[in-house]
Amino acid sequence: SMLRFHTDPRLKVHWCTAAADPATVKDGVGGGLKQHWPHVIELNGLTPAQAAARLREAGIGVLIDLDGWIGDEPPRRLMALNPAPVRGHWLGWAGTTGDPSMQFMVTDGITSPVHAYSAGYYSERFVVLPRAYQLNDHVQGDS
């Protein structure tokens, strides 16, 4: 539901999916997008090199991994190919990836204390949100 709050006409947001059935992501089935979004890039069946080329062709400037860094090799190989000038992660993995191809992570001061960054425990730069970083549905928890 976060897409409802995206109103800046200067920023074009694309969602990328490598799901076997991209329609489930587009239609909001099983955790997909909660509303229609016109800019979805399908990467299913592509090699990491082909997916990187597809993202470059689309002119992606900032690529953010939302799935996490839990050993899934295709995202690691894709990010290592520099498919966008700026690459980072958010939501799916609260720790460092330790991967030099990941330039930043979106986090908060509780999840990733600044002293942990300055001590060298993270390879990414921090983009620190003022409150919690795990906002993924503004309605949940309001009851």
Tab-separated table of C-alpha atoms in Angstrom, residues 57-132:
chain	number	residue	atom	x	y	z
A	57	GLU	CA	17.830	-0.352	-20.908
A	58	ALA	CA	14.996	0.804	-18.643
A	59	GLY	CA	17.227	3.577	-17.322
A	60	ILE	CA	17.028	2.522	-13.679
A	61	GLY	CA	19.057	5.008	-11.625
A	62	VAL	CA	18.601	3.565	-8.134
A	63	LEU	CA	18.005	-0.148	-7.573
A	64	ILE	CA	16.830	-1.301	-4.150
A	65	ASP	CA	16.644	-4.987	-3.217
A	66	LEU	CA	13.573	-5.651	-1.057
A	67	ASP	CA	13.896	-9.439	-0.827
A	68	GLY	CA	16.852	-9.680	1.478
A	69	TRP	CA	20.262	-11.205	1.406
A	70	ILE	CA	19.612	-14.715	2.622
A	71	GLY	CA	21.748	-16.733	0.232
A	72	ASP	CA	19.687	-16.348	-2.928
A	73	GLU	CA	22.383	-16.181	-5.565
A	74	PRO	CA	20.577	-14.501	-8.502
A	75	PRO	CA	20.170	-11.127	-6.714
A	76	ARG	CA	23.823	-11.226	-5.647
A	77	ARG	CA	24.997	-11.939	-9.166
A	78	LEU	CA	22.638	-9.316	-10.584
A	79	MET	CA	23.816	-6.578	-8.205
A	80	ALA	CA	27.463	-7.464	-8.876
A	81	LEU	CA	26.869	-6.625	-12.552
A	82	ASN	CA	26.058	-2.998	-11.654
A	83	PRO	CA	22.604	-2.874	-13.272
A	84	ALA	CA	22.083	0.658	-11.899
A	85	PRO	CA	24.467	3.437	-10.860
A	86	VAL	CA	23.223	3.258	-7.249
A	87	ARG	CA	22.419	-0.054	-5.528
A	88	GLY	CA	21.183	-0.821	-2.041
A	89	HIS	CA	18.815	-2.843	0.095
A	90	TRP	CA	15.869	-2.265	2.406
A	91	LEU	CA	13.339	-4.298	4.422
A	92	GLY	CA	14.355	-7.863	3.633
A	93	TRP	CA	17.668	-7.940	5.471
A	94	ALA	CA	18.564	-5.836	8.509
A	95	GLY	CA	22.273	-6.646	8.507
A	96	THR	CA	25.144	-5.932	6.190
A	97	THR	CA	25.487	-7.914	3.003
A	98	GLY	CA	29.252	-7.626	3.101
A	99	ASP	CA	29.039	-7.251	-0.664
A	100	PRO	CA	30.930	-4.339	-2.250
A	101	SER	CA	28.309	-4.065	-5.021
A	102	MET	CA	25.737	-2.937	-2.427
A	103	GLN	CA	26.403	0.736	-1.788
A	104	PHE	CA	23.774	1.565	0.842
A	105	MET	CA	21.128	0.147	3.123
A	106	VAL	CA	17.979	1.874	4.295
A	107	THR	CA	17.720	1.414	8.049
A	108	ASP	CA	17.034	3.164	11.334
A	109	GLY	CA	19.124	4.002	14.384
A	110	ILE	CA	17.755	1.092	16.425
A	111	THR	CA	18.169	-1.632	13.818
A	112	SER	CA	21.600	-0.394	12.766
A	113	PRO	CA	23.198	1.805	15.439
A	114	VAL	CA	25.559	4.444	14.084
A	115	HIS	CA	28.375	3.111	16.284
A	116	ALA	CA	28.118	-0.238	14.441
A	117	TYR	CA	28.693	1.568	11.150
A	118	SER	CA	31.608	3.606	12.444
A	119	ALA	CA	33.127	0.434	13.933
A	120	GLY	CA	33.215	-1.088	10.443
A	121	TYR	CA	30.562	-3.768	10.960
A	122	TYR	CA	28.723	-2.726	7.793
A	123	SER	CA	30.068	-2.480	4.268
A	124	GLU	CA	27.168	-0.291	3.069
A	125	ARG	CA	26.545	3.361	3.798
A	126	PHE	CA	23.465	4.012	5.912
A	127	VAL	CA	20.381	5.867	4.765
A	128	VAL	CA	18.854	6.375	8.209
A	129	LEU	CA	15.099	6.863	8.452
A	130	PRO	CA	13.912	9.013	11.361
A	131	ARG	CA	11.751	6.281	12.885
A	132	ALA	CA	11.389	2.555	12.163
